[in-house]
XYZ file of C-alpha atoms in Angstrom:
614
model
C 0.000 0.000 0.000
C 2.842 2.760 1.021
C 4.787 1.728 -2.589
C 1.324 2.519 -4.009
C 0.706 5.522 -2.403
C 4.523 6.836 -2.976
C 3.836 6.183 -6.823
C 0.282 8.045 -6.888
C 1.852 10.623 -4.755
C 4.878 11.294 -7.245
C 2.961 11.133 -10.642
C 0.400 13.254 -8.903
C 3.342 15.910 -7.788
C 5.028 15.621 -11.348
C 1.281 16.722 -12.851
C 1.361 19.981 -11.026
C 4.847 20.861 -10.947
C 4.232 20.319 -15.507
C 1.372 22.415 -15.076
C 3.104 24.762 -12.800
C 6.345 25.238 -15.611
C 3.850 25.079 -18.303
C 2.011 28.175 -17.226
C 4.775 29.736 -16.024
C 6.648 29.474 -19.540
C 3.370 30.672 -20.896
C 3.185 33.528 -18.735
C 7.060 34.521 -19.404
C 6.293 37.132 -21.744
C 3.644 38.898 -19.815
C 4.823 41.049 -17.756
C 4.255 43.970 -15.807
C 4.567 47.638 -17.262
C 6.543 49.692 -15.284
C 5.321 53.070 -13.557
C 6.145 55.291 -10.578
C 3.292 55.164 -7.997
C 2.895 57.110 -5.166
C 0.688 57.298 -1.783
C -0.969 59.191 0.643
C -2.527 59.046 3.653
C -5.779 60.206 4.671
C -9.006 59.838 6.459
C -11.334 62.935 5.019
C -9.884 63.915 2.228
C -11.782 64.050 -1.412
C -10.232 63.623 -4.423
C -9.923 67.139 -5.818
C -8.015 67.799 -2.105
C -6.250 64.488 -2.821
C -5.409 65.989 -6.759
C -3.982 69.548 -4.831
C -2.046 67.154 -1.912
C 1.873 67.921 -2.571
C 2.421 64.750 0.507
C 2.467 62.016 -2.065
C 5.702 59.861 -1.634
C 7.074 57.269 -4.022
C 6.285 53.586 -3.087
C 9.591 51.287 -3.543
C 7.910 48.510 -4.464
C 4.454 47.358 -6.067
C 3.410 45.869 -2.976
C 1.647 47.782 -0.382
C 1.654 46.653 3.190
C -0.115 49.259 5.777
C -1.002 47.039 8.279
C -4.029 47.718 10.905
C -4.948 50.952 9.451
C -8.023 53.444 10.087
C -7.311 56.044 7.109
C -7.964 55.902 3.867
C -5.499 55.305 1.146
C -4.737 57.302 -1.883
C -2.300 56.706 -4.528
C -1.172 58.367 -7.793
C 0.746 57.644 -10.956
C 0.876 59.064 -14.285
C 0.980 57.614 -17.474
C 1.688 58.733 -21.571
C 1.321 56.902 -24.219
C 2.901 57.340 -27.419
C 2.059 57.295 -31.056
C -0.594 54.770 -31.266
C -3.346 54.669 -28.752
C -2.983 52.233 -25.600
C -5.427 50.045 -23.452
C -3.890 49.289 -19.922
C -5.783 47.783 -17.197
C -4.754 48.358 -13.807
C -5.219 45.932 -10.960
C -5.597 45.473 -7.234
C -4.374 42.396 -6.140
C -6.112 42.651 -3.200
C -10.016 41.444 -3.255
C -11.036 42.089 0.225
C -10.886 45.807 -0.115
C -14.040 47.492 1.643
C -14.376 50.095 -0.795
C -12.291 50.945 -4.032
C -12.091 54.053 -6.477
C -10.220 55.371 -9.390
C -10.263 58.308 -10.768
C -8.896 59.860 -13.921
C -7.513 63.311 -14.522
C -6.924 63.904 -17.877
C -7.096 67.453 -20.283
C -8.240 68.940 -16.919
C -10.933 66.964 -16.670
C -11.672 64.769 -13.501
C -13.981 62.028 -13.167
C -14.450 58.900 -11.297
C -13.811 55.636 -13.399
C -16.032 53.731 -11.129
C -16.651 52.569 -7.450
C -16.810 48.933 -6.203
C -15.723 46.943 -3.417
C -16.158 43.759 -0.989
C -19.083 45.312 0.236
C -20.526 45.978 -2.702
C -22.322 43.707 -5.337
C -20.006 42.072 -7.532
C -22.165 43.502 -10.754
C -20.005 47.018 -9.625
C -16.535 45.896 -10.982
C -15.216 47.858 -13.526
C -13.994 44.685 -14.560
C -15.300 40.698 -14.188
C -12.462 39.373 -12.452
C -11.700 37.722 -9.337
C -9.764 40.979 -8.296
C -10.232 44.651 -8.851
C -9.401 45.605 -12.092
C -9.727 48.946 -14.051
C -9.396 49.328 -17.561
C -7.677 52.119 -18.856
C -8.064 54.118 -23.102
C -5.764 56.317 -23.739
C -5.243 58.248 -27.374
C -1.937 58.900 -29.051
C 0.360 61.181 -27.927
C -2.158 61.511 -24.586
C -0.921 62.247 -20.979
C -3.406 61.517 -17.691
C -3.642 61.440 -14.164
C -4.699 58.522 -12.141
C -6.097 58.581 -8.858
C -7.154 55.481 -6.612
C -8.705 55.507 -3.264
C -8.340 52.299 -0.744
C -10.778 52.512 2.622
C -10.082 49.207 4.933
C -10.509 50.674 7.907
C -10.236 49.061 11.174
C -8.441 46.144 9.260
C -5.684 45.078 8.090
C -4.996 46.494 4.445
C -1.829 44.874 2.402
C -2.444 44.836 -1.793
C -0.478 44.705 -4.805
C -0.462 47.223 -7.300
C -0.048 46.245 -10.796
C 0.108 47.961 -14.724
C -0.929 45.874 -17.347
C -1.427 45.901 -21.034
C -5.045 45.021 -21.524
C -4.143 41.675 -24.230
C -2.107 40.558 -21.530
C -3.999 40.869 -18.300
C -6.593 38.921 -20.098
C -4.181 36.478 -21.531
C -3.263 36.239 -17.737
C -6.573 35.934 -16.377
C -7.640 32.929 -19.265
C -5.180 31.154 -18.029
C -5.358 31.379 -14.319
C -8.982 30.588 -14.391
C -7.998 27.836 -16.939
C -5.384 26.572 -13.969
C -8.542 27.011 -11.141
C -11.201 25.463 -13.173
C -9.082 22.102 -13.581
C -8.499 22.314 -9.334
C -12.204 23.023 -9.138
C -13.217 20.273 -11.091
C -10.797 17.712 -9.420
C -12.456 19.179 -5.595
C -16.018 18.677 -6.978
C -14.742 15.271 -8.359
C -13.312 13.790 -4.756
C -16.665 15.364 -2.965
C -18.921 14.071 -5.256
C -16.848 10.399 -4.884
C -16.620 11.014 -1.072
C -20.365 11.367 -1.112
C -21.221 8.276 -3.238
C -19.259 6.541 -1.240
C -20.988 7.597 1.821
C -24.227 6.705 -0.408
C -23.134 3.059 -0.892
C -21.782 2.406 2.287
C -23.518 4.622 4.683
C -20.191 4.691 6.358
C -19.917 8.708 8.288
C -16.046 8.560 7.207
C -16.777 9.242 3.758
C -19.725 12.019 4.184
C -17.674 14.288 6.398
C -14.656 13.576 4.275
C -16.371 15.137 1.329
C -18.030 18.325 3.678
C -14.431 18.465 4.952
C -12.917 19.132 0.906
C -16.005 21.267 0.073
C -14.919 23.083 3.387
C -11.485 23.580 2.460
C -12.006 24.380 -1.586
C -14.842 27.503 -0.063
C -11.712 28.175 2.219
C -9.992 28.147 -1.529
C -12.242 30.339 -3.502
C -12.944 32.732 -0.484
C -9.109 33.631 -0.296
C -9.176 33.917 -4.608
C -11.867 36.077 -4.736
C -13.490 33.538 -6.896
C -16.207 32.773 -4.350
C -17.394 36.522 -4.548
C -17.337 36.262 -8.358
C -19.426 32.959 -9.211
C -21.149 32.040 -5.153
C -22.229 35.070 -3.611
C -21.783 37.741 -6.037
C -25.203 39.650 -4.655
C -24.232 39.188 -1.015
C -21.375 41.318 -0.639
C -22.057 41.312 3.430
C -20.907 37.702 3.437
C -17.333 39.120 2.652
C -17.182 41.357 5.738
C -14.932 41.051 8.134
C -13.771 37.662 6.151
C -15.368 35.014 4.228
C -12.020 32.853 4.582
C -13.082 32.676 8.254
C -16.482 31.393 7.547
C -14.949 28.994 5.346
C -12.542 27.981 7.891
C -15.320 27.433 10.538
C -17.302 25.438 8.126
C -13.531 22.913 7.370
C -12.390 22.576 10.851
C -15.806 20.980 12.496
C -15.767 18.715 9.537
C -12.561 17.846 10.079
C -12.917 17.365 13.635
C -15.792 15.008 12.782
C -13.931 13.247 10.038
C -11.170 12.627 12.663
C -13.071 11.513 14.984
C -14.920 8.757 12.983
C -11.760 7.776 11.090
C -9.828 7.138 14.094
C -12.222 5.983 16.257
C -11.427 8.771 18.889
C -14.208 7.962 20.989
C -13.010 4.385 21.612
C -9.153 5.074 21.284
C -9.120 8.499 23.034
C -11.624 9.883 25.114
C -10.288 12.954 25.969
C -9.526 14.271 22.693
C -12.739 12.780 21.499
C -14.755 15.141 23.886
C -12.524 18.087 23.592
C -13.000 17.943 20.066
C -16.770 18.117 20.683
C -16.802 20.972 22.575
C -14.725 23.044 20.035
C -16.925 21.512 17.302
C -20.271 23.069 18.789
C -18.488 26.220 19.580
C -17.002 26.533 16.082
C -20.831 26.198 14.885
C -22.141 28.830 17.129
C -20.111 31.164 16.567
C -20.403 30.932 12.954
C -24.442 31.291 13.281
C -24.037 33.890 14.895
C -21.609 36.082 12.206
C -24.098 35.280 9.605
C -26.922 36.217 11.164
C -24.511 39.399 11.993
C -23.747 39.673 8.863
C -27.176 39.669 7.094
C -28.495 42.149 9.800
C -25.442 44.476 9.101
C -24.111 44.458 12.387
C -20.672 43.649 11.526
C -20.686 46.384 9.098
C -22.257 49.185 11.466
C -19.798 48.329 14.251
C -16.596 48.839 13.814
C -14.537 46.498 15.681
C -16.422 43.550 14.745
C -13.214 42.641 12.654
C -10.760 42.399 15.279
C -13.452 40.962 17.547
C -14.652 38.096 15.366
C -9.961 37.771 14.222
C -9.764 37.507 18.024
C -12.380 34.448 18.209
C -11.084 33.061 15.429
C -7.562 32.839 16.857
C -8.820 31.468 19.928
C -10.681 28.719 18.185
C -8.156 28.089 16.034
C -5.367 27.785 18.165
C -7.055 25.184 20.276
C -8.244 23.351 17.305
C -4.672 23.671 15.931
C -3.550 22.130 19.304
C -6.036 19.327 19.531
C -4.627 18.870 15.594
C -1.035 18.027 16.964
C -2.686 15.842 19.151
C -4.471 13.710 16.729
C -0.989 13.496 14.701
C 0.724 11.891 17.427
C -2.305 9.560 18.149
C -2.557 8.509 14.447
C 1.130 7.865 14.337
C 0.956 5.629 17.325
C -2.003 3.617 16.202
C -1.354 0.140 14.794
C -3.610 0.279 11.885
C -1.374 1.531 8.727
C -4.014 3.682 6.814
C -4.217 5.815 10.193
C -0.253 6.143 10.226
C -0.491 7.342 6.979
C -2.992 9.650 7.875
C -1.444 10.667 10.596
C 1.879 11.670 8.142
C -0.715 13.277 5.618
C -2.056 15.497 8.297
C 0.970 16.680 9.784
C 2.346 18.001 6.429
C -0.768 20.275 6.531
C -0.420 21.058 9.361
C 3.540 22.293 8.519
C 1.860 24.246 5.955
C -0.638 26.230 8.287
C 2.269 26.616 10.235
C 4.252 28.599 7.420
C 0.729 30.263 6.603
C 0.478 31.571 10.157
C 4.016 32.594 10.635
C 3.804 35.063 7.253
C 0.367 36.200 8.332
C 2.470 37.428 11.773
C 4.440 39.103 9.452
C 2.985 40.282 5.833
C 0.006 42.355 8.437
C 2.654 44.670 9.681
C 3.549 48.121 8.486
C 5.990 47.121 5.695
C 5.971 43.244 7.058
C 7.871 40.590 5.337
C 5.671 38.915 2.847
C 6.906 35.663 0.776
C 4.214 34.143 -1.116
C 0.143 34.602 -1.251
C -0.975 32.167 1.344
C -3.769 30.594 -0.835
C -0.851 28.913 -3.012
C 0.483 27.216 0.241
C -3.579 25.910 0.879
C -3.164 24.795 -3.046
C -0.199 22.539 -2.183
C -1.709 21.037 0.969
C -5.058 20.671 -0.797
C -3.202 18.272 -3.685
C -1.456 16.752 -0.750
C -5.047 15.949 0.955
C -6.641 14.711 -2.454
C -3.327 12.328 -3.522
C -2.741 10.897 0.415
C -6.920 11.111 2.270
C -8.772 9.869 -1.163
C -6.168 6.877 -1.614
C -6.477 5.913 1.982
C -10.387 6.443 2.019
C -10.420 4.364 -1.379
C -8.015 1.670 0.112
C -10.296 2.190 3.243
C -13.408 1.267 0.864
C -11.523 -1.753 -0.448
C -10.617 -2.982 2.576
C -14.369 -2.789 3.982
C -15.405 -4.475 0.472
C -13.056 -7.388 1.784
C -13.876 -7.545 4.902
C -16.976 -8.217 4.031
C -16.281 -10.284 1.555
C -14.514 -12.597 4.314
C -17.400 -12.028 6.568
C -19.749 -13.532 4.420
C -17.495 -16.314 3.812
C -17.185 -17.345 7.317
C -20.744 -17.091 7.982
C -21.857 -19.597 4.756
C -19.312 -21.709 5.885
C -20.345 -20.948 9.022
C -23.732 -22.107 8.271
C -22.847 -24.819 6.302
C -21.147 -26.298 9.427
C -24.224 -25.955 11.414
C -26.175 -27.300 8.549
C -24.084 -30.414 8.737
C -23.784 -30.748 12.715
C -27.759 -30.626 12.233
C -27.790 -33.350 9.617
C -25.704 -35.405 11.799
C -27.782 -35.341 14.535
C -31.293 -35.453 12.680
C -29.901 -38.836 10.839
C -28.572 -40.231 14.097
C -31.822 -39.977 15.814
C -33.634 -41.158 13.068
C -31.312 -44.243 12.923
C -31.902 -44.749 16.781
C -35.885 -44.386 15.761
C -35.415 -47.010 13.231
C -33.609 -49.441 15.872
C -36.390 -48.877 17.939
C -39.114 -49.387 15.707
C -37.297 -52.541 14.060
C -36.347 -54.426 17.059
C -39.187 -53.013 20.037
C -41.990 -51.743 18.440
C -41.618 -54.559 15.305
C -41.328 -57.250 17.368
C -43.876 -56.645 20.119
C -46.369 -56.383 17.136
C -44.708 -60.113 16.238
C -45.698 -61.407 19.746
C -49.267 -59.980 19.699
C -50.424 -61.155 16.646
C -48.858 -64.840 17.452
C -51.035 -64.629 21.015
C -54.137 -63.120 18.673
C -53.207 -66.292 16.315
C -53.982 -68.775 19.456
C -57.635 -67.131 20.156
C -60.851 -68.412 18.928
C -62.000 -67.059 15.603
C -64.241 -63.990 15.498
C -65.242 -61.232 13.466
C -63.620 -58.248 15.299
C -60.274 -60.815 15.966
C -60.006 -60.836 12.224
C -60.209 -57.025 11.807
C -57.970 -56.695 14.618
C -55.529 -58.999 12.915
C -55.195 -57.250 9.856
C -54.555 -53.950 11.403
C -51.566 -55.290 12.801
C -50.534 -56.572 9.678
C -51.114 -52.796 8.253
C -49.315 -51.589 11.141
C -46.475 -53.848 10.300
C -46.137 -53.396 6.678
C -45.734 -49.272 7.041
C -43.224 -49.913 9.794
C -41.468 -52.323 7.140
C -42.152 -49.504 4.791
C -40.184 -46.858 7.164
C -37.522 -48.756 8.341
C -36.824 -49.662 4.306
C -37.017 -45.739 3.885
C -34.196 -45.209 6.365
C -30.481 -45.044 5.503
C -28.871 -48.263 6.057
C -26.885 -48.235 9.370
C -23.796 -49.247 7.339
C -24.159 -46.842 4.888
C -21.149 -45.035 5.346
C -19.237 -48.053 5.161
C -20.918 -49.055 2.271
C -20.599 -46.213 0.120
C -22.970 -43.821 -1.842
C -23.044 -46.421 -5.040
C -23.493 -49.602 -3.299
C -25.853 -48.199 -0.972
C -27.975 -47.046 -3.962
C -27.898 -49.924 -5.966
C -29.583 -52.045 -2.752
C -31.801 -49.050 -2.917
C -33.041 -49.572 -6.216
C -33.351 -53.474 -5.413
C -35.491 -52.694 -2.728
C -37.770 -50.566 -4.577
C -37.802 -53.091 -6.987
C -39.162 -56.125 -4.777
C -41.486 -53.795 -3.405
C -43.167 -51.556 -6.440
C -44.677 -51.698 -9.566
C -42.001 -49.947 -11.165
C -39.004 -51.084 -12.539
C -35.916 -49.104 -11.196
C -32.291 -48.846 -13.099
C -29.501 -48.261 -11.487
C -25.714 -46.899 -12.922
C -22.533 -45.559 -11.530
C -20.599 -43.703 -13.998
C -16.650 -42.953 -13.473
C -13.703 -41.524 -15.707
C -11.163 -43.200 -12.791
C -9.571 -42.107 -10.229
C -12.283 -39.770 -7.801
C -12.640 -37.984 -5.046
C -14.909 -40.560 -2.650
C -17.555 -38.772 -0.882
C -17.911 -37.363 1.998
C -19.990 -38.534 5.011
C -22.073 -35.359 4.417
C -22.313 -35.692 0.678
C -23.253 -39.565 1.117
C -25.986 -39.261 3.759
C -27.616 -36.338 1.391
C -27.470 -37.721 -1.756
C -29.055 -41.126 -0.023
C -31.498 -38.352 1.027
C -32.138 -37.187 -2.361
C -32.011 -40.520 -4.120
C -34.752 -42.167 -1.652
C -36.985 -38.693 -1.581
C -37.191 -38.839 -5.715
C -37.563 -42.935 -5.837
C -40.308 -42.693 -3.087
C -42.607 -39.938 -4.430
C -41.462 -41.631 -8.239
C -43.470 -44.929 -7.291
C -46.510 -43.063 -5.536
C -46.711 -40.074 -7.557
C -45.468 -40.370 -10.844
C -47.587 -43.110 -12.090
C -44.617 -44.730 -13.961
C -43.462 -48.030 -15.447
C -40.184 -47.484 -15.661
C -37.506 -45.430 -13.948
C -33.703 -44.467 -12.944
C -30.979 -43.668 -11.075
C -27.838 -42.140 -12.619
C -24.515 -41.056 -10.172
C -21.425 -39.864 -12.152
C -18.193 -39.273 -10.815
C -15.734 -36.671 -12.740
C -12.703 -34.820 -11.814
C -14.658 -32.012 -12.332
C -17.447 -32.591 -9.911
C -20.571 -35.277 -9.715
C -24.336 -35.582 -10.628
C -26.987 -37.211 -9.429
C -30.026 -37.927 -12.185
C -33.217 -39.527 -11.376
C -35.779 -39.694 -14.038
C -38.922 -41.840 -14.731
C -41.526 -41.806 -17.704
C -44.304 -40.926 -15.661
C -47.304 -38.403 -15.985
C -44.720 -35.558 -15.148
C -45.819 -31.978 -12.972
C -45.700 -28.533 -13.526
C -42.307 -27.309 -11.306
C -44.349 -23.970 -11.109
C -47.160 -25.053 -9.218
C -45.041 -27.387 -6.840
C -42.578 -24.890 -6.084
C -44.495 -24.452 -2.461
C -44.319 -28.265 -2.179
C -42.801 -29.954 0.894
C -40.765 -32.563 -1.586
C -39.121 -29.493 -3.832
C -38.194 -27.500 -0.811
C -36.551 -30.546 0.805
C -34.415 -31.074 -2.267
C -33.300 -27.664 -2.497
C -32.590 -27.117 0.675
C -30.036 -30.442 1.089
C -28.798 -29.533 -2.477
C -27.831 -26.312 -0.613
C -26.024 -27.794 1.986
C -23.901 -29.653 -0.309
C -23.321 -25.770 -2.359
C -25.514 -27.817 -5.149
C -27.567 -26.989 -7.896
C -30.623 -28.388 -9.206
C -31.846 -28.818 -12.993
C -36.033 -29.793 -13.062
C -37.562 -30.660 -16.621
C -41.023 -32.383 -16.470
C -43.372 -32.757 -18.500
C -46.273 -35.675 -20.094
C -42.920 -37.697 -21.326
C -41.455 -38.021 -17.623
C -39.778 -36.356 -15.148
C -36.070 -35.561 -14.849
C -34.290 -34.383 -11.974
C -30.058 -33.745 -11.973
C -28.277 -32.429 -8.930
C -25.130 -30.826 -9.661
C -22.127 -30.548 -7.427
């Protein structure tokens, strides 16, 4: 299983990394027109005071880091273009924005080239894209003035500012959402498989496994902006202070109650089992209660709802990143394989968070460090989840399928043992009945008709008499109809072929007898012998009642490849679908059962033929 997994794992890693250096090498020649930008700071200021401002200063690099901020942002550039007319778009990286606005100066005119933001409908984008984007006409020979205002106050506010040639940004944007479509497709593919799975088996593993992946590709398109774009483009409220948060409290209590069914927490560790209960409900409530604040506008009316709800959130999440260390370590010192590889899964994650958190530390500062956009990190460990959880909840699946495959194994065989155990106890006490009946019952009707023979004639003597002679014949009759006390000694042929002479001294039908062999066979077993006896005197029986035949047989081949038995007679024949309720065709098919038979029926006004196959 771990070869397997390594070998899924690496073509898996080779797909992305191809896709990865493809884009890349298609992206090579895109890049990013340089121009000077510059900022300001300020709370109240409009944009014809912003236009007069002389306080602009030169930003060293396109990306923008203020922090926790509770001012408004302006910034400024300038561009010319030259003999032939230009289309630029200009982007903000940065799709969490509260509100956003650009404004262009140009032949001394000044007007606003359109407001949008998270908390505004999505329809408000100057441009359809997962991030702010502005596009930007400007004639030949033609100079202008651009103006854009950021308010994220009372959050944090970090962005990248970027110049782009119109054909390219697009050419950009085709492809990324080319890149995201393909991950979105693979994420709907393992939740809709996690689901079926769940469907088939009704095992809990595999339904919070797939709320678990939807959890963490929402998480996905929250921190993309693509959730805003194609979820909940017309509630804009949803985004405020965070809809990664919401996404996050909707993937950890799945996860907790993935975990908890997967490993068997509640058996295997109590105390992490209810600990992970408690922060399940709480993660729940509190997320019911920002939507509800979020619908009603109270996050947006107060103010420090985002550093009150980022508080909560750490809380939570550093106790559910806790209890996640915990789990590792149990995982790793379980027995079972699939949850050591879990376990190993997990903890690569959770070295990922780890990284995520540290840079988040970091990138929130005034001028912070900042490596690489955190939702390419959750990419990473989301491929990591899909190659190393779906291969261990498919090998889980096969497992089960094998499991109870083996199950149902034991329990035939299982039954077939009590079957027999049955069998040998039913046909001992019917040979001690037949002792009985042959040597106490038989002969005490021997001694009462000899005293009856020494009494005077009468009438009712006579009757009396004759009723023991009745009596007699059916216990002849009975003791004929039970197996021979020898018979296992004898063996199934021999002990058919007296069979058949028996019949024939005491019916009006003549009975055939054959053993057919192609050499050297397996003999029979005691079970198979004292059935097919069974069988053989069942079908002979009702033959001479029933059947109203001349003439009949009994066929047993042998084979390397298994036996038959075939009994047939020329009699009036029945219709098998009338009979199947019958006493005599459930018998048969229930000790052809037993010996994992199968029986072939053809009747009809020519005869009957029955052939039990083993």
């Amino acid at each position: 299983m771990i070869r397997n997994l390594i070998v899924l794992f690496v073509v898996v890693i080779l797909l992305v990394l191809g896709l990865a250096s493809y884009h890349l090498s298609s992206v090579r020649g895109i890049t990013v027109q340089p121009v000077p930008i510059y900022h300001w700071e300020d709370s109240t200021a409009t944009v014809r005071e912003a236009v007069a401002s002389g306080t602009f200063t030169r930003l060293r690099e396109r990306r923008f880091n203020a922090g926790y901020t509770e001012s408004a942002h302006w910034f400024r550039f300038r561009l010319k273009s030259n003999r032939q007319p230009a289309d630029f778009s200009f982007e903000i990286r940065n799709h969490t924005i509260d509100r956003v606005e650009f404004f262009e100066l140009k032949n001394g005119s000044l007007r606003s080239l359109g407001q949008t933001g998270s908390r505004l409908p999505f329809t408000q984008r100057p441009s359809p894209t997962k991030t702010f984007a502005y596009p930007i006409h400007l004639e030949a020979n033609q100079q202008a003035d651009y103006y854009l205002r950021l308010d994220k106050r009372f959050e944090n506010l970090a962005t990248e500012l970027k110049l782009w040639r119109t054909s390219d940004f697009e050419d950009k944007e085709q492809r990324e959402y080319l890149l995201w479509g393909m991950a979105s497709g693979l994420a709907g593919l393992i939740v809709t498989l996690a689901f079926l799975f769940y469907a088939i088996t009704r095992d809990p593993v595999y339904g919070w496994y797939g709320l678990y992946t939807f959890g963490l590709s929402l998480r996905q398109l929250a921190d993309t902006g693509l959730g805003f774009q194609f979820i909940w483009p017309e509630l804009p409220a949803l985004n405020h202070p965070d809809a990664v948060i919401e996404a996050l409290w909707i993937y950890i209590p799945a996860m907790l109650q993935f975990q908890q069914h997967f490993l068997q927490l509640r058996t295997t560790a109590k105390r992490l089992f209810w600990a992970m209960q408690v922060l399940k409900y709480a993660f729940c409530v509190v997320l019911i209660l920002l939507v509800v604040s979020q619908l009603t506008g109270l996050t947006q009316s107060y103010s420090g709802s985002y550093r009150l709800i980022t508080l909560v959130h750490t809380i939570l999440a550093n106790v559910a990143f806790v209890l996640f260390i915990i789990v590792v370590f149990v995982g790793l010192r379980s027995k079972d394989s699939v949850k050591r590889l879990y376990a190993i899964g997990f903890g690569i994650q959770i070295v990922g968070q780890l990284f995520i958190y540290a840079q988040n530390l970091m990138r929130y500062r005034a001028d912070g460090i900042f490596f690489v956009d955190a939702y390419l990190i959750v990419v990473v460990n989301f491929f990591i989840d899909i190659v190393i959880f779906a291969y261990l909840l498919a090998y889980r699946y096969r497992k089960s399928l094998d499991e109870q495959r083996r199950l149902e194994i034991s329990l035939a065989q299982t039954q077939q043992q009590t079957n027999a155990a049955i069998i040998d106890v039913l046909e001992s006490e019917r040979q001690q009945v037949g002792d009985l009946l042959r040597t106490d019952v038989g002969g005490r009707l021997t001694q009462t008709r000899a005293l009856l023979a020494d009494a005077a004639p009468a009438p009712l003597l006579t009757e009396a008499v004759a009723l023991i002679d009745q009596t007699d014949d059916c216990l002849e009759q009975i003791v004929r109809d039970s197996p021979p006390p020898d018979l296992l000694q004898k063996g199934l042929p021999t002990a058919l072929a007296e069979l058949v002479a028996q019949r024939n001294e005491a019916g009006n039908v003549r009975l055939h007898f054959r053993h057919d062999t192609d050499g050297s066979v397996p003999v029979f077993s005691a079970a198979q012998t004292r059935q097919l006896y069974r069988i053989a005197n069942e079908l002979t029986n009702n033959l001479t009642k029933h059947a109203q035949a001349t003439e009949g047989s009994i066929v047993l081949r042998q084979q390397t490849a298994g036996w038959q038995l075939t009994v047939s007679d020329n009699g009036q024949g029945f219709d098998p679908a009338q009979d199947q309720d019958g006493i005599g065709l459930k018998n048969l098919l229930a000790r052809a059962q037993t010996l994992d038979a199968t029986v072939q029926l053809e009747s009809g006004q020519t005869g009957t033929t029955i052939r039990v196959r083993g």
